[in-house]
């Protein structure tokens, strides 16, 4: 009985406690559409202090500043791309959690596929060689000797005649 | 063919070990992977005009950074690495013109900090401690791409940023990076 109550209490607590948002209510824009865009954008922008958190998740002072500025840019009529560019101009591509596809990031984007190709090549070569050696070593599938070929031809001839 | 493929995993292992030792060694010499190269290098300083921190010393605006090589140092009284760096800045004044920007601090505390530790700056501006989206003066740090303090920017005679130091200067940084560049820019 006590265990059941305790379990219920734990479940209740887990449900009642929401996630702790970094975004403070006083930062939010009144226009829910703009605020929604700001939230989406800030999920893809890196907090330069904590480096592996987005500014949407981070409690750092700088993240707060960037959130406020981002919202101000949107209010001033910037498109999403313009608002992002504003930060990229100051902090570089590093501020984007998803690096852009360009010459300096080719290795990053295409590297995994190159490794996959190399791996597939090695696997293909390995299996091809293994089949070839298996055929050579197995008497059951080895090519016919000359005598065997002759005997086979004779048998087939007989078959045709009868 | 067979024989050397057996040794392949071991070879890969040693290549990786070599790579890690190389990276660790670079870190030992100050090449930290968490230091982000600035996009502001080789760009003109952003436009700004900051009020003075002290009554008897000028504030700082972007046009002040033209005409001579200048080191712009962002600092704050609450910043411990800044304190560590400060004695070095006190000695740097003869070699390069040094100006300061107080970052996210109150004027009172910044003044007390300089009274205690010395004031090596030729000019001192202060950024409002809280960011106000309507006030460009509060955004100067972000316009410079500052991520924290201390950070320093070396600006050439044309007002173009040529070097950024993230974190405190060490005596080695000053000797091997800053001063040679200052000499080159002064030519």
PDB file of C-alpha atoms in Angstrom, chain B:
ATOM      1  CA  UNK B   1      48.309  -9.464 -49.053  1.00  0.00           C
ATOM      2  CA  UNK B   2      46.892 -11.477 -46.168  1.00  0.00           C
ATOM      3  CA  UNK B   3      49.766 -10.833 -43.860  1.00  0.00           C
ATOM      4  CA  UNK B   4      49.705  -7.045 -43.817  1.00  0.00           C
ATOM      5  CA  UNK B   5      45.903  -6.800 -43.515  1.00  0.00           C
ATOM      6  CA  UNK B   6      46.225  -8.549 -40.162  1.00  0.00           C
ATOM      7  CA  UNK B   7      48.381  -5.664 -38.944  1.00  0.00           C
ATOM      8  CA  UNK B   8      45.946  -3.051 -40.313  1.00  0.00           C
ATOM      9  CA  UNK B   9      43.897  -2.478 -37.114  1.00  0.00           C
ATOM     10  CA  UNK B  10      47.114  -2.025 -35.166  1.00  0.00           C
ATOM     11  CA  UNK B  11      48.380   0.460 -37.753  1.00  0.00           C
ATOM     12  CA  UNK B  12      45.108   2.418 -37.564  1.00  0.00           C
ATOM     13  CA  UNK B  13      45.435   2.434 -33.786  1.00  0.00           C
ATOM     14  CA  UNK B  14      48.918   3.944 -33.924  1.00  0.00           C
ATOM     15  CA  UNK B  15      47.855   6.550 -36.480  1.00  0.00           C
ATOM     16  CA  UNK B  16      45.089   7.608 -34.085  1.00  0.00           C
ATOM     17  CA  UNK B  17      47.488   7.714 -31.128  1.00  0.00           C
ATOM     18  CA  UNK B  18      49.799   9.906 -33.201  1.00  0.00           C
ATOM     19  CA  UNK B  19      46.930  12.222 -34.106  1.00  0.00           C
ATOM     20  CA  UNK B  20      45.842  12.621 -30.481  1.00  0.00           C
ATOM     21  CA  UNK B  21      49.382  13.320 -29.283  1.00  0.00           C
ATOM     22  CA  UNK B  22      49.742  15.924 -32.027  1.00  0.00           C
ATOM     23  CA  UNK B  23      46.484  17.658 -30.984  1.00  0.00           C
ATOM     24  CA  UNK B  24      47.424  17.578 -27.298  1.00  0.00           C
ATOM     25  CA  UNK B  25      50.775  19.087 -28.139  1.00  0.00           C
ATOM     26  CA  UNK B  26      49.102  21.901 -30.096  1.00  0.00           C
ATOM     27  CA  UNK B  27      46.854  22.572 -27.103  1.00  0.00           C
ATOM     28  CA  UNK B  28      49.930  22.729 -24.925  1.00  0.00           C
ATOM     29  CA  UNK B  29      51.106  25.577 -27.137  1.00  0.00           C
ATOM     30  CA  UNK B  30      47.882  27.496 -26.897  1.00  0.00           C
ATOM     31  CA  UNK B  31      45.970  26.140 -29.913  1.00  0.00           C
ATOM     32  CA  UNK B  32      42.747  25.332 -28.072  1.00  0.00           C
ATOM     33  CA  UNK B  33      39.950  23.738 -30.089  1.00  0.00           C
ATOM     34  CA  UNK B  34      37.363  25.721 -28.124  1.00  0.00           C
ATOM     35  CA  UNK B  35      38.786  29.022 -29.355  1.00  0.00           C
ATOM     36  CA  UNK B  36      36.721  30.173 -32.262  1.00  0.00           C
ATOM     37  CA  UNK B  37      38.529  32.038 -35.022  1.00  0.00           C
ATOM     38  CA  UNK B  38      37.039  35.509 -35.333  1.00  0.00           C
ATOM     39  CA  UNK B  39      35.326  36.569 -38.546  1.00  0.00           C
ATOM     40  CA  UNK B  40      36.151  40.165 -37.655  1.00  0.00           C
ATOM     41  CA  UNK B  41      39.814  39.779 -38.647  1.00  0.00           C
ATOM     42  CA  UNK B  42      40.655  42.005 -41.636  1.00  0.00           C
ATOM     43  CA  UNK B  43      37.391  43.859 -41.277  1.00  0.00           C
ATOM     44  CA  UNK B  44      37.060  47.495 -40.207  1.00  0.00           C
ATOM     45  CA  UNK B  45      36.077  48.039 -36.580  1.00  0.00           C
ATOM     46  CA  UNK B  46      32.319  48.366 -36.147  1.00  0.00           C
ATOM     47  CA  UNK B  47      30.969  51.872 -35.691  1.00  0.00           C
ATOM     48  CA  UNK B  48      30.525  52.811 -32.066  1.00  0.00           C
ATOM     49  CA  UNK B  49      30.684  55.734 -29.670  1.00  0.00           C
ATOM     50  CA  UNK B  50      30.976  54.892 -25.976  1.00  0.00           C
ATOM     51  CA  UNK B  51      30.718  57.292 -23.042  1.00  0.00           C
ATOM     52  CA  UNK B  52      33.803  57.797 -20.841  1.00  0.00           C
ATOM     53  CA  UNK B  53      34.272  55.761 -17.678  1.00  0.00           C
ATOM     54  CA  UNK B  54      36.385  58.401 -15.940  1.00  0.00           C
ATOM     55  CA  UNK B  55      35.857  62.156 -15.726  1.00  0.00           C
ATOM     56  CA  UNK B  56      39.431  62.980 -16.707  1.00  0.00           C
ATOM     57  CA  UNK B  57      39.775  60.456 -19.504  1.00  0.00           C
ATOM     58  CA  UNK B  58      38.119  60.345 -22.924  1.00  0.00           C
ATOM     59  CA  UNK B  59      35.501  57.763 -23.880  1.00  0.00           C
ATOM     60  CA  UNK B  60      36.025  55.699 -27.000  1.00  0.00           C
ATOM     61  CA  UNK B  61      34.586  55.890 -30.507  1.00  0.00           C
ATOM     62  CA  UNK B  62      35.471  54.071 -33.700  1.00  0.00           C
ATOM     63  CA  UNK B  63      37.138  57.114 -35.302  1.00  0.00           C
ATOM     64  CA  UNK B  64      39.670  57.146 -32.416  1.00  0.00           C
ATOM     65  CA  UNK B  65      41.021  53.868 -33.756  1.00  0.00           C
ATOM     66  CA  UNK B  66      42.338  55.409 -36.960  1.00  0.00           C
ATOM     67  CA  UNK B  67      45.795  56.896 -37.358  1.00  0.00           C
ATOM     68  CA  UNK B  68      47.804  54.635 -35.079  1.00  0.00           C
ATOM     69  CA  UNK B  69      48.053  50.984 -34.158  1.00  0.00           C
ATOM     70  CA  UNK B  70      45.826  50.388 -31.139  1.00  0.00           C
ATOM     71  CA  UNK B  71      45.038  47.476 -28.872  1.00  0.00           C
ATOM     72  CA  UNK B  72      41.398  47.444 -27.740  1.00  0.00           C
ATOM     73  CA  UNK B  73      40.968  45.464 -24.524  1.00  0.00           C
ATOM     74  CA  UNK B  74      37.524  44.355 -23.315  1.00  0.00           C
ATOM     75  CA  UNK B  75      37.531  43.762 -19.561  1.00  0.00           C
ATOM     76  CA  UNK B  76      35.360  43.744 -16.433  1.00  0.00           C
ATOM     77  CA  UNK B  77      36.008  43.996 -12.711  1.00  0.00           C
ATOM     78  CA  UNK B  78      34.200  40.697 -12.062  1.00  0.00           C
ATOM     79  CA  UNK B  79      36.404  38.817 -14.494  1.00  0.00           C
ATOM     80  CA  UNK B  80      39.168  36.838 -12.832  1.00  0.00           C
ATOM     81  CA  UNK B  81      41.313  36.178 -15.937  1.00  0.00           C
ATOM     82  CA  UNK B  82      41.257  39.974 -16.515  1.00  0.00           C
ATOM     83  CA  UNK B  83      42.957  40.455 -13.163  1.00  0.00           C
ATOM     84  CA  UNK B  84      45.530  37.889 -14.141  1.00  0.00           C
ATOM     85  CA  UNK B  85      46.174  39.769 -17.385  1.00  0.00           C
ATOM     86  CA  UNK B  86      46.205  43.253 -15.902  1.00  0.00           C
ATOM     87  CA  UNK B  87      49.877  43.454 -14.789  1.00  0.00           C
ATOM     88  CA  UNK B  88      50.885  42.600 -18.364  1.00  0.00           C
ATOM     89  CA  UNK B  89      48.686  45.397 -19.699  1.00  0.00           C
ATOM     90  CA  UNK B  90      50.267  47.815 -17.239  1.00  0.00           C
ATOM     91  CA  UNK B  91      53.599  47.160 -18.898  1.00  0.00           C
ATOM     92  CA  UNK B  92      52.442  47.253 -22.498  1.00  0.00           C
ATOM     93  CA  UNK B  93      51.681  50.981 -22.777  1.00  0.00           C
ATOM     94  CA  UNK B  94      55.059  52.022 -24.204  1.00  0.00           C
ATOM     95  CA  UNK B  95      54.878  49.442 -26.950  1.00  0.00           C
ATOM     96  CA  UNK B  96      51.367  49.917 -28.300  1.00  0.00           C
ATOM     97  CA  UNK B  97      48.555  52.374 -27.685  1.00  0.00           C
ATOM     98  CA  UNK B  98      46.143  50.627 -25.321  1.00  0.00           C
ATOM     99  CA  UNK B  99      42.483  51.544 -24.923  1.00  0.00           C
ATOM    100  CA  UNK B 100      39.856  49.777 -22.844  1.00  0.00           C
ATOM    101  CA  UNK B 101      36.175  48.939 -23.061  1.00  0.00           C
ATOM    102  CA  UNK B 102      34.404  47.970 -19.856  1.00  0.00           C
ATOM    103  CA  UNK B 103      32.071  45.051 -20.593  1.00  0.00           C
ATOM    104  CA  UNK B 104      28.945  44.215 -18.559  1.00  0.00           C
ATOM    105  CA  UNK B 105      30.043  46.053 -15.460  1.00  0.00           C
ATOM    106  CA  UNK B 106      28.981  49.025 -13.376  1.00  0.00           C
ATOM    107  CA  UNK B 107      31.023  52.253 -13.622  1.00  0.00           C
ATOM    108  CA  UNK B 108      31.658  52.266  -9.857  1.00  0.00           C
ATOM    109  CA  UNK B 109      33.107  48.780  -9.778  1.00  0.00           C
ATOM    110  CA  UNK B 110      35.176  49.338 -12.915  1.00  0.00           C
ATOM    111  CA  UNK B 111      36.638  52.516 -11.396  1.00  0.00           C
ATOM    112  CA  UNK B 112      37.458  50.740  -8.128  1.00  0.00           C
ATOM    113  CA  UNK B 113      39.146  47.953 -10.110  1.00  0.00           C
ATOM    114  CA  UNK B 114      41.409  50.430 -11.925  1.00  0.00           C
ATOM    115  CA  UNK B 115      42.211  52.353  -8.741  1.00  0.00           C
ATOM    116  CA  UNK B 116      43.386  49.142  -7.152  1.00  0.00           C
ATOM    117  CA  UNK B 117      45.226  47.541 -10.052  1.00  0.00           C
ATOM    118  CA  UNK B 118      46.408  50.566 -12.046  1.00  0.00           C
ATOM    119  CA  UNK B 119      45.047  52.204 -15.174  1.00  0.00           C
ATOM    120  CA  UNK B 120      47.180  51.561 -18.278  1.00  0.00           C
ATOM    121  CA  UNK B 121      44.509  52.758 -20.745  1.00  0.00           C
ATOM    122  CA  UNK B 122      44.804  55.876 -22.939  1.00  0.00           C
ATOM    123  CA  UNK B 123      41.023  56.018 -23.315  1.00  0.00           C
ATOM    124  CA  UNK B 124      38.202  54.120 -21.629  1.00  0.00           C
ATOM    125  CA  UNK B 125      34.659  53.518 -22.803  1.00  0.00           C
ATOM    126  CA  UNK B 126      31.926  51.664 -20.972  1.00  0.00           C
ATOM    127  CA  UNK B 127      29.141  49.470 -22.328  1.00  0.00           C
ATOM    128  CA  UNK B 128      25.853  49.582 -20.443  1.00  0.00           C
ATOM    129  CA  UNK B 129      25.759  46.493 -18.301  1.00  0.00           C
ATOM    130  CA  UNK B 130      22.397  45.366 -19.649  1.00  0.00           C
ATOM    131  CA  UNK B 131      21.652  44.842 -23.300  1.00  0.00           C
ATOM    132  CA  UNK B 132      18.945  47.159 -24.548  1.00  0.00           C
ATOM    133  CA  UNK B 133      17.734  46.252 -28.044  1.00  0.00           C
ATOM    134  CA  UNK B 134      16.949  49.897 -28.724  1.00  0.00           C
ATOM    135  CA  UNK B 135      20.360  51.203 -27.624  1.00  0.00           C
ATOM    136  CA  UNK B 136      23.267  50.519 -30.032  1.00  0.00           C
ATOM    137  CA  UNK B 137      25.745  51.554 -27.302  1.00  0.00           C
ATOM    138  CA  UNK B 138      24.806  48.465 -25.329  1.00  0.00           C
ATOM    139  CA  UNK B 139      25.525  46.238 -28.342  1.00  0.00           C
ATOM    140  CA  UNK B 140      29.137  47.191 -29.039  1.00  0.00           C
ATOM    141  CA  UNK B 141      30.371  43.909 -27.562  1.00  0.00           C
ATOM    142  CA  UNK B 142      28.188  41.902 -29.918  1.00  0.00           C
ATOM    143  CA  UNK B 143      29.185  44.096 -32.885  1.00  0.00           C
ATOM    144  CA  UNK B 144      32.797  43.169 -32.161  1.00  0.00           C
ATOM    145  CA  UNK B 145      31.841  39.496 -31.822  1.00  0.00           C
ATOM    146  CA  UNK B 146      32.918  39.416 -28.180  1.00  0.00           C
ATOM    147  CA  UNK B 147      31.972  36.172 -26.442  1.00  0.00           C
ATOM    148  CA  UNK B 148      33.428  36.943 -23.021  1.00  0.00           C
ATOM    149  CA  UNK B 149      36.176  38.852 -21.243  1.00  0.00           C
ATOM    150  CA  UNK B 150      39.039  39.402 -21.563  1.00  0.00           C
ATOM    151  CA  UNK B 151      39.257  39.740 -25.307  1.00  0.00           C
ATOM    152  CA  UNK B 152      41.573  42.075 -27.171  1.00  0.00           C
ATOM    153  CA  UNK B 153      41.607  43.365 -30.742  1.00  0.00           C
ATOM    154  CA  UNK B 154      44.664  44.795 -32.471  1.00  0.00           C
ATOM    155  CA  UNK B 155      43.573  47.527 -34.888  1.00  0.00           C
ATOM    156  CA  UNK B 156      45.875  48.904 -37.602  1.00  0.00           C
ATOM    157  CA  UNK B 157      46.263  52.564 -38.680  1.00  0.00           C
ATOM    158  CA  UNK B 158      43.374  52.259 -41.142  1.00  0.00           C
ATOM    159  CA  UNK B 159      41.028  51.070 -38.408  1.00  0.00           C
ATOM    160  CA  UNK B 160      41.027  47.449 -39.595  1.00  0.00           C
ATOM    161  CA  UNK B 161      41.087  44.602 -37.033  1.00  0.00           C
ATOM    162  CA  UNK B 162      44.210  42.509 -37.608  1.00  0.00           C
ATOM    163  CA  UNK B 163      44.370  40.193 -34.601  1.00  0.00           C
ATOM    164  CA  UNK B 164      42.103  38.973 -31.828  1.00  0.00           C
ATOM    165  CA  UNK B 165      43.185  37.534 -28.514  1.00  0.00           C
ATOM    166  CA  UNK B 166      40.516  35.424 -26.830  1.00  0.00           C
ATOM    167  CA  UNK B 167      41.142  35.079 -23.118  1.00  0.00           C
ATOM    168  CA  UNK B 168      44.007  36.666 -21.198  1.00  0.00           C
ATOM    169  CA  UNK B 169      47.349  37.429 -22.795  1.00  0.00           C
ATOM    170  CA  UNK B 170      50.296  35.432 -21.515  1.00  0.00           C
ATOM    171  CA  UNK B 171      53.834  36.875 -21.619  1.00  0.00           C
ATOM    172  CA  UNK B 172      54.535  34.434 -24.477  1.00  0.00           C
ATOM    173  CA  UNK B 173      51.491  35.643 -26.462  1.00  0.00           C
ATOM    174  CA  UNK B 174      52.704  39.215 -26.137  1.00  0.00           C
ATOM    175  CA  UNK B 175      56.258  38.386 -27.133  1.00  0.00           C
ATOM    176  CA  UNK B 176      55.562  35.986 -29.988  1.00  0.00           C
ATOM    177  CA  UNK B 177      52.233  37.175 -31.409  1.00  0.00           C
ATOM    178  CA  UNK B 178      51.321  40.713 -30.391  1.00  0.00           C
ATOM    179  CA  UNK B 179      54.583  42.686 -30.486  1.00  0.00           C
ATOM    180  CA  UNK B 180      55.874  41.294 -33.816  1.00  0.00           C
ATOM    181  CA  UNK B 181      52.523  42.168 -35.405  1.00  0.00           C
ATOM    182  CA  UNK B 182      52.577  45.655 -33.858  1.00  0.00           C
ATOM    183  CA  UNK B 183      56.077  46.208 -35.295  1.00  0.00           C
ATOM    184  CA  UNK B 184      54.908  45.014 -38.713  1.00  0.00           C
ATOM    185  CA  UNK B 185      51.822  47.238 -38.697  1.00  0.00           C
ATOM    186  CA  UNK B 186      53.888  50.246 -37.634  1.00  0.00           C
ATOM    187  CA  UNK B 187      56.138  49.964 -40.677  1.00  0.00           C
TER     188      UNK B 187
END
